[in-house]
Short mmCIF file of C-alpha atoms in Angstrom, two decimals:
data_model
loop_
_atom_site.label_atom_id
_atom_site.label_comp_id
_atom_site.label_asym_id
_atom_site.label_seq_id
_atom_site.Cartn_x
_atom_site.Cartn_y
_atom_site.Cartn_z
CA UNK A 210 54.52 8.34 49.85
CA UNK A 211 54.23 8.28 46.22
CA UNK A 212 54.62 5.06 44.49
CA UNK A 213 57.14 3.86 42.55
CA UNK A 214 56.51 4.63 38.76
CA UNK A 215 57.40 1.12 37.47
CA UNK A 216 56.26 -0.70 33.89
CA UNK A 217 54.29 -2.68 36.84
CA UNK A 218 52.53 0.20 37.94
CA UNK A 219 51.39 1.16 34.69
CA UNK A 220 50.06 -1.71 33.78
CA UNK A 221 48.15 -1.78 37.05
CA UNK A 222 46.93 1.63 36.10
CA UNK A 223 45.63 0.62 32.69
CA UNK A 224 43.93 -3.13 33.74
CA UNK A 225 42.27 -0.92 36.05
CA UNK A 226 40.24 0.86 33.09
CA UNK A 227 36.63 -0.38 32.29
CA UNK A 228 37.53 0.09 28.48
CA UNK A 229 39.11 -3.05 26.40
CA UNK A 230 42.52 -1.74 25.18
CA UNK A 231 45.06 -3.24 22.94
CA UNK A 232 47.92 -2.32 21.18
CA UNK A 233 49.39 -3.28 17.58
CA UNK A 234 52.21 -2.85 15.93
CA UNK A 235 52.92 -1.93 12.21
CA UNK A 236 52.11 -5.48 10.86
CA UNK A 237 48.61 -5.05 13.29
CA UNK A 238 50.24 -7.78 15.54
CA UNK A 239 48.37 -7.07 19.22
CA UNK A 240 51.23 -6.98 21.35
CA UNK A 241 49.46 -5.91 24.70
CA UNK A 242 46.18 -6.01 25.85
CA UNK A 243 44.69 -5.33 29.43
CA UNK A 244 42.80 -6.74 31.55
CA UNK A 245 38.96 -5.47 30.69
CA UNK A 246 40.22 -7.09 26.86
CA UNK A 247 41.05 -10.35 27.97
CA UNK A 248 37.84 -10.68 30.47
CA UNK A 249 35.59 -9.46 27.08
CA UNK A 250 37.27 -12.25 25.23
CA UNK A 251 37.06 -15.46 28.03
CA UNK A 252 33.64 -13.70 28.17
CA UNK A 253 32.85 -14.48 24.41
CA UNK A 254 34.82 -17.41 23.43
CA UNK A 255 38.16 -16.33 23.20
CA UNK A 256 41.16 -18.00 23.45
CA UNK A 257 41.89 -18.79 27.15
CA UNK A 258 45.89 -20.06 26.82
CA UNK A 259 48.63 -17.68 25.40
CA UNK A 260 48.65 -18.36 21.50
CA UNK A 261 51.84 -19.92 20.17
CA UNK A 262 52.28 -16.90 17.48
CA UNK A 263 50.59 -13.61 17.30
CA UNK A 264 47.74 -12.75 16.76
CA UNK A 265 46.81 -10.26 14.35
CA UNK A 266 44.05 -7.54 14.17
CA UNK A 267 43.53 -6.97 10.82
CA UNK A 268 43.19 -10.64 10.14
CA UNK A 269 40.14 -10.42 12.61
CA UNK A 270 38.50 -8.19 11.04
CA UNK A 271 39.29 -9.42 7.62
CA UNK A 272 37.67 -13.28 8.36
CA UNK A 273 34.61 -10.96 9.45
CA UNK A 274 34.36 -9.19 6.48
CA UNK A 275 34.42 -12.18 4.40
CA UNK A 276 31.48 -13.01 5.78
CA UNK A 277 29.61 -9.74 4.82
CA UNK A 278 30.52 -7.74 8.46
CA UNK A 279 30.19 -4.70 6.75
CA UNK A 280 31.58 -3.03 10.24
CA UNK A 281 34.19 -5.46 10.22
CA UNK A 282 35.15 -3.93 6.55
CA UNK A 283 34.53 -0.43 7.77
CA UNK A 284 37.01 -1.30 10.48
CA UNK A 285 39.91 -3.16 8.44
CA UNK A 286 40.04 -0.50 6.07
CA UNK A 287 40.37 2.38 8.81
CA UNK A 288 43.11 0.81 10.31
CA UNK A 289 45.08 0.80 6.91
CA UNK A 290 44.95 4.56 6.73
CA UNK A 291 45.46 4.86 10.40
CA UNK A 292 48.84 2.78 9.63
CA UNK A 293 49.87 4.36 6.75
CA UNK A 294 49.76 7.70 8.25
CA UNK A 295 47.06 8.96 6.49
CA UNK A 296 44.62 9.41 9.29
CA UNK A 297 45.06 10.64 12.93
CA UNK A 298 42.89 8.48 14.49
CA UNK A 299 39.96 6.25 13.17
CA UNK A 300 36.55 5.55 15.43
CA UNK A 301 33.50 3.38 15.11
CA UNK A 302 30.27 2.78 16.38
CA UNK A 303 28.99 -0.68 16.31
CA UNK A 304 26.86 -3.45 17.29
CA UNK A 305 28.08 -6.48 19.23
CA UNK A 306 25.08 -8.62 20.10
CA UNK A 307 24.65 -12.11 21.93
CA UNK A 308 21.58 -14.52 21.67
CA UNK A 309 21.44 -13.11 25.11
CA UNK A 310 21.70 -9.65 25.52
CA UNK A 311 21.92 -6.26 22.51
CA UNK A 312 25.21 -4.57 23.21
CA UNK A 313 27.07 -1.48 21.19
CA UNK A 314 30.34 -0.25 21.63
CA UNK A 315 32.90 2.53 20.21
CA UNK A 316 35.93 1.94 18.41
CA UNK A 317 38.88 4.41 18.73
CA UNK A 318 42.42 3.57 16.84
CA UNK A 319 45.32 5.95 17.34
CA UNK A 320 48.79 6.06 17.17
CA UNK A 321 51.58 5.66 19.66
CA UNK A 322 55.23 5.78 19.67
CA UNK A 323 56.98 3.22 21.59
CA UNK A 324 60.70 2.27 21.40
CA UNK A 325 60.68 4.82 18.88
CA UNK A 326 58.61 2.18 16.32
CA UNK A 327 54.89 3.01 16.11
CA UNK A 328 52.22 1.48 17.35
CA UNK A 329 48.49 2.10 17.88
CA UNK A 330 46.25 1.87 20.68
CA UNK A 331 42.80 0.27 19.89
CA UNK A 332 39.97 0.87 22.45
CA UNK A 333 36.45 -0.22 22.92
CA UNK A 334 33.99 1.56 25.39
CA UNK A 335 30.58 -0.36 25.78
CA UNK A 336 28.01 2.23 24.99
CA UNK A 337 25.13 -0.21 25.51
CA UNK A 338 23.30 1.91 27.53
CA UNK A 339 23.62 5.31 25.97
CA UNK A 340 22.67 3.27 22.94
CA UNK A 341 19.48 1.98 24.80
CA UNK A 342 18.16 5.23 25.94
CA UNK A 343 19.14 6.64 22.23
CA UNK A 344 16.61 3.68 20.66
CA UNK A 345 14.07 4.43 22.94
CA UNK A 346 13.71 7.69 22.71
CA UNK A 347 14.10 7.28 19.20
CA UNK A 348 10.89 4.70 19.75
CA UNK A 349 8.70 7.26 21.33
CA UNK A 350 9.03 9.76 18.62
CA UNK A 351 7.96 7.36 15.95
CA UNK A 352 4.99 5.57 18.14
CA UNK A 353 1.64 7.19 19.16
CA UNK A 354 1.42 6.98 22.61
CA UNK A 355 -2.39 6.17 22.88
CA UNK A 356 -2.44 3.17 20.93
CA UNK A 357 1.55 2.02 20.82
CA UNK A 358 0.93 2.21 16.93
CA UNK A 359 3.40 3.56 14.51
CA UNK A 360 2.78 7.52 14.08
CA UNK A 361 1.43 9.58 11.29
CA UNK A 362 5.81 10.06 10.93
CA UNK A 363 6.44 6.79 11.51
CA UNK A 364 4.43 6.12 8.85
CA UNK A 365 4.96 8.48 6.14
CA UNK A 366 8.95 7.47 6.50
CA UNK A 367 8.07 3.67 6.19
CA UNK A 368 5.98 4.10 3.47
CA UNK A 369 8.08 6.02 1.10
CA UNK A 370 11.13 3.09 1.76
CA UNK A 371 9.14 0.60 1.03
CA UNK A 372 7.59 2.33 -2.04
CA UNK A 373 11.70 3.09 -3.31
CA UNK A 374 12.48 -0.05 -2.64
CA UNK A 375 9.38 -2.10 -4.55
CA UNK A 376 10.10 0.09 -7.39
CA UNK A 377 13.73 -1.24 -7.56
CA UNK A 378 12.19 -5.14 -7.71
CA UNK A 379 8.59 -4.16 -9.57
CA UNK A 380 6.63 -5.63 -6.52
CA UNK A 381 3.16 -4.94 -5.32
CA UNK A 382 2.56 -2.96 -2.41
CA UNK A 383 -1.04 -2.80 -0.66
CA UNK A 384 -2.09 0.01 1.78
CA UNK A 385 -5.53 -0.81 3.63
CA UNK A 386 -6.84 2.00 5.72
CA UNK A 387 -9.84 1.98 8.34
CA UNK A 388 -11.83 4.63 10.01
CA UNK A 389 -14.39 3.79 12.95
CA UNK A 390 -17.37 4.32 12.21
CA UNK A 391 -19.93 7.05 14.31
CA UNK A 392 -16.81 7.79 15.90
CA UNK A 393 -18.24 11.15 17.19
CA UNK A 394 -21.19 10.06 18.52
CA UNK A 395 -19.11 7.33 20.45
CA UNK A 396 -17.44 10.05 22.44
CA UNK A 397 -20.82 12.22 22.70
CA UNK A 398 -22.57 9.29 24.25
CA UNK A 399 -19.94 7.68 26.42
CA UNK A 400 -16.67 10.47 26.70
CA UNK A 401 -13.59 10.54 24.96
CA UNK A 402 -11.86 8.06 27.84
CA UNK A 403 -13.95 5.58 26.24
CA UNK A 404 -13.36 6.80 22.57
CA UNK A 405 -9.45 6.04 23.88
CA UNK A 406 -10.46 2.42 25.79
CA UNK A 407 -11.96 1.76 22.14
CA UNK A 408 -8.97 2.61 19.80
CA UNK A 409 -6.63 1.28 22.15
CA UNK A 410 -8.79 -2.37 21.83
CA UNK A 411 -8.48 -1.54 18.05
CA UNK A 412 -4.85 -1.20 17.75
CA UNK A 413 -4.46 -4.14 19.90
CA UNK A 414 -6.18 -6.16 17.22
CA UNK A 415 -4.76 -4.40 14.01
CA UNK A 416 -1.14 -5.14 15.58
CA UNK A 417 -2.27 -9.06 15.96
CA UNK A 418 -2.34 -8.57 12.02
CA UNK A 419 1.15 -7.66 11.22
CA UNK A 420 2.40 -10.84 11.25
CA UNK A 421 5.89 -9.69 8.78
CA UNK A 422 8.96 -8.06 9.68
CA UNK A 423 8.11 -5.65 6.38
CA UNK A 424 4.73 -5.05 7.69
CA UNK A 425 3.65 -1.82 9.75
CA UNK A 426 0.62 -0.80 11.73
CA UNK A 427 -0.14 3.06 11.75
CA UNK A 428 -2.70 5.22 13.71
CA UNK A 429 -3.14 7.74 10.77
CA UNK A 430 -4.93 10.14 12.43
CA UNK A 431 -7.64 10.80 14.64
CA UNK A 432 -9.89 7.03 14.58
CA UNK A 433 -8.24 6.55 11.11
CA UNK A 434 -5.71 3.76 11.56
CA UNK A 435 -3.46 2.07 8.58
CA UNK A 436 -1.29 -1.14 7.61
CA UNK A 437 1.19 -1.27 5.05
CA UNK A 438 1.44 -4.79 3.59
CA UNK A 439 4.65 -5.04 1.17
CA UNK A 440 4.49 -7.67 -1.70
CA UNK A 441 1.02 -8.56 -1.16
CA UNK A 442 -1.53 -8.23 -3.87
CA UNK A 443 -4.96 -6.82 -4.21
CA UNK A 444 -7.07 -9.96 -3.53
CA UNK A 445 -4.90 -10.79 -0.45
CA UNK A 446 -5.37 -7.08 0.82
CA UNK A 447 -8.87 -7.07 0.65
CA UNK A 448 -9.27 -10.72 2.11
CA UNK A 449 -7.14 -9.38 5.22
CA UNK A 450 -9.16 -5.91 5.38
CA UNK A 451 -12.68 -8.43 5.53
CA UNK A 452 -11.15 -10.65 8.45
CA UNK A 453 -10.68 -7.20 10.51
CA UNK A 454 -13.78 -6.00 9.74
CA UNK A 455 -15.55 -9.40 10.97
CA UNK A 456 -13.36 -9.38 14.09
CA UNK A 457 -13.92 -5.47 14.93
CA UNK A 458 -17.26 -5.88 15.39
CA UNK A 459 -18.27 -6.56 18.74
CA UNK A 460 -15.33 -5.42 19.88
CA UNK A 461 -17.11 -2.75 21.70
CA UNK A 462 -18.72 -4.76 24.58
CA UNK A 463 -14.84 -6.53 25.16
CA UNK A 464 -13.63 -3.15 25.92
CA UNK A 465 -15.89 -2.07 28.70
CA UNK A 466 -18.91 -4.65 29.55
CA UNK A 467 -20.47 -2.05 31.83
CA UNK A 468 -21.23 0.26 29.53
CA UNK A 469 -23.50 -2.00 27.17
CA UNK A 470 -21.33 -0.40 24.13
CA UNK A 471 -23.41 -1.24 20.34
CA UNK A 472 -20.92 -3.27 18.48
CA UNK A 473 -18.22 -1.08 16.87
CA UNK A 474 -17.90 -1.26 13.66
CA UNK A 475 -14.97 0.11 10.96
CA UNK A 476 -15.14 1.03 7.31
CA UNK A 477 -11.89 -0.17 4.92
CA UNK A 478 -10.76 1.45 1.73
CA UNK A 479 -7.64 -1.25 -0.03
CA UNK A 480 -5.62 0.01 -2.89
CA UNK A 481 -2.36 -1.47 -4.26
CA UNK A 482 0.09 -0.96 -7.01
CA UNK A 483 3.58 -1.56 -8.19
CA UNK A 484 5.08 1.24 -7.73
CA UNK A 485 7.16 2.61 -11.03
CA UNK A 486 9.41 5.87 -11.81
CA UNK A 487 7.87 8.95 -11.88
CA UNK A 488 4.98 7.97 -9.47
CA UNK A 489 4.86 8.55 -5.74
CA UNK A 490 3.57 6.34 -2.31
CA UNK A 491 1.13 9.89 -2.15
CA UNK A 492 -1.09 8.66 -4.48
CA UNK A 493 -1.42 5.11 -3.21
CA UNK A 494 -2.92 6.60 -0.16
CA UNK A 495 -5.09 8.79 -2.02
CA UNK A 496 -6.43 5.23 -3.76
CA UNK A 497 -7.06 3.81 -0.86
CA UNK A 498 -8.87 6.97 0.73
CA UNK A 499 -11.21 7.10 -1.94
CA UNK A 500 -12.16 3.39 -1.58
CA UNK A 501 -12.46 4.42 2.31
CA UNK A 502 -15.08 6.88 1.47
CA UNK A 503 -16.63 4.66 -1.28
CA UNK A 504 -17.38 2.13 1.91
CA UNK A 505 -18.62 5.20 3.93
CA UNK A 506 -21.02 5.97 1.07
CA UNK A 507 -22.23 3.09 0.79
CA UNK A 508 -23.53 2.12 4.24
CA UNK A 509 -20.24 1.64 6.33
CA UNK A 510 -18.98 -0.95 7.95
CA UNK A 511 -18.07 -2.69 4.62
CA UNK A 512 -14.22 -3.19 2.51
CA UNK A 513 -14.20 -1.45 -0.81
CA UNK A 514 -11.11 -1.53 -2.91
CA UNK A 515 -9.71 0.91 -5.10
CA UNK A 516 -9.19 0.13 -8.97
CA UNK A 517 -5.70 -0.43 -9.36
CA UNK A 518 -4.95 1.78 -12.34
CA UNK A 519 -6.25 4.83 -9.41
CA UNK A 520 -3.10 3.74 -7.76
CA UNK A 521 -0.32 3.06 -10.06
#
């Protein structure tokens, strides 16, 4: 028997979707919302008793904004057009975290003619965990997967940001890079799985270093790792390349005591600059690769640092 096709039915049908659905009217007035909306909102703080006036969308959105919600401002001013007729439909993606848990959802706006007056449905799907796999594949392409590291690309893209963006403020920007040394004979002697066990111990260490949210650890390639240290000056630099260098040696019998390892030991090249038009983050590196191969020259396991005009 079919069932009766009743306003109560519908309604039944539509609290039965997982998506949070309202509907406003020309003014942005919510005049209906079902049942997935009002759980979201006893969820997060929302008002529990049936407000005394309406409530109104775009005001939402609007407080947010004044607060520097730059989706929030994205939003309000998509719903304008969508109300003036000069969109179809308006969408969204944006974050909605708690202390608790990282969340992202969809926004879709689109009209809907009802009493003949318009109105617009708003809807918001949770795409947390399409998000989530998104990020962490994301992750994997920018992380080397022997040391958990930032990659070569990783790097390259960080680098270059941070360079634009220390131009724009004139601040200094150090780059110290390492290289183990007698890496080759490491892996003659003992095999490459212990070459791994080694730079794996390595990056542990390095990553203990970047203590900043603006700071970045990089294998560079091969046994050549990196760290990007934004707004800190040469002296600094160099002082944090010799407290690695002390605490890399001996690392080698931590990572396997059976196999009586000689104490590894890394050389450090340190250049930094602040960065100005018409240079590029390229030859910072190539600064700091020549002070590498100063220390290599020299006897190894030692921190030389570049002179800063070979950097600017």
């Amino acid at each position: 028997m079919e069932p009766q096709l009743t306003g109560d039915f519908f309604r039944a049908v539509v609290d039965s979707i997982s998506e949070s659905l309202c509907v406003i009217d020309r003014e942005a007035n919510i005049v209906y919302v079902n049942a997935s909306w009002r759980a979201f909102s006893r969820q997060n703080g929302g008002r529990r008793a049936k407000p005394s006036r309406p409530v109104n969308y775009l005001r939402i959105c609007e407080r947010a904004a004044d607060h520097g919600d730059e989706h929030a401002i994205q939003t309000a001013a998509g719903l304008r057009q969508l109300i003036r007729g000069e969109v179809d439909q308006f969408s969204l993606e944006y974050p909605c975290h708690s202390p608790h848990k990282k969340r992202w959802f969809i926004l879709s706006a689109r009209p809907m003619a009802w009493n003949g007056e318009a109105h617009f449905v708003i809807e918001h799907t949770d795409i947390t965990q399409r998000k989530l796999a998104e990020l962490e594949v994301q992750q994997l392409s920018l992380t080397d997967r022997l040391t958990g590291l930032a990659n070569r690309r990783h790097f390259d893209a960080f680098l270059d940001q941070t360079w634009d963006r220390h131009m724009r403020h004139g601040l200094p920007l150090s780059l110290i890079l390492l290289d183990v040394d007698h890496f080759k004979r490491l892996n003659d002697t003992h095999g490459h799985l212990t070459g791994d066990a080694c730079l794996a111990s390595l990056a542990r260490l390095l990553s203990r270093h970047v203590r900043r949210a603006g700071d970045l650890a990089a294998r560079y390639g091969g046994e050549e790792m990196a760290l990007i240290l934004p707004g800190i000056g040469e002296h600094d630099a160099a002082a944090q390349a010799e407290i690695i260098r002390r605490e890399i040696e001996g690392l080698g019998g931590q990572v396997d005591a059976a196999l009586d390892l000689p104490a590894l030991t890394a050389s450090f090249g340190v250049a930094t600059t602040i960065p100005r038009r018409g240079s590029h983050a390229h030859s910072l590196i190539a600064a700091a690769d020549r002070a590498l191969y100063q220390a290599k020259r020299e006897g190894r396991n030692r921190v030389r640092v570049a002179i800063s005009e070979q950097a600017a």
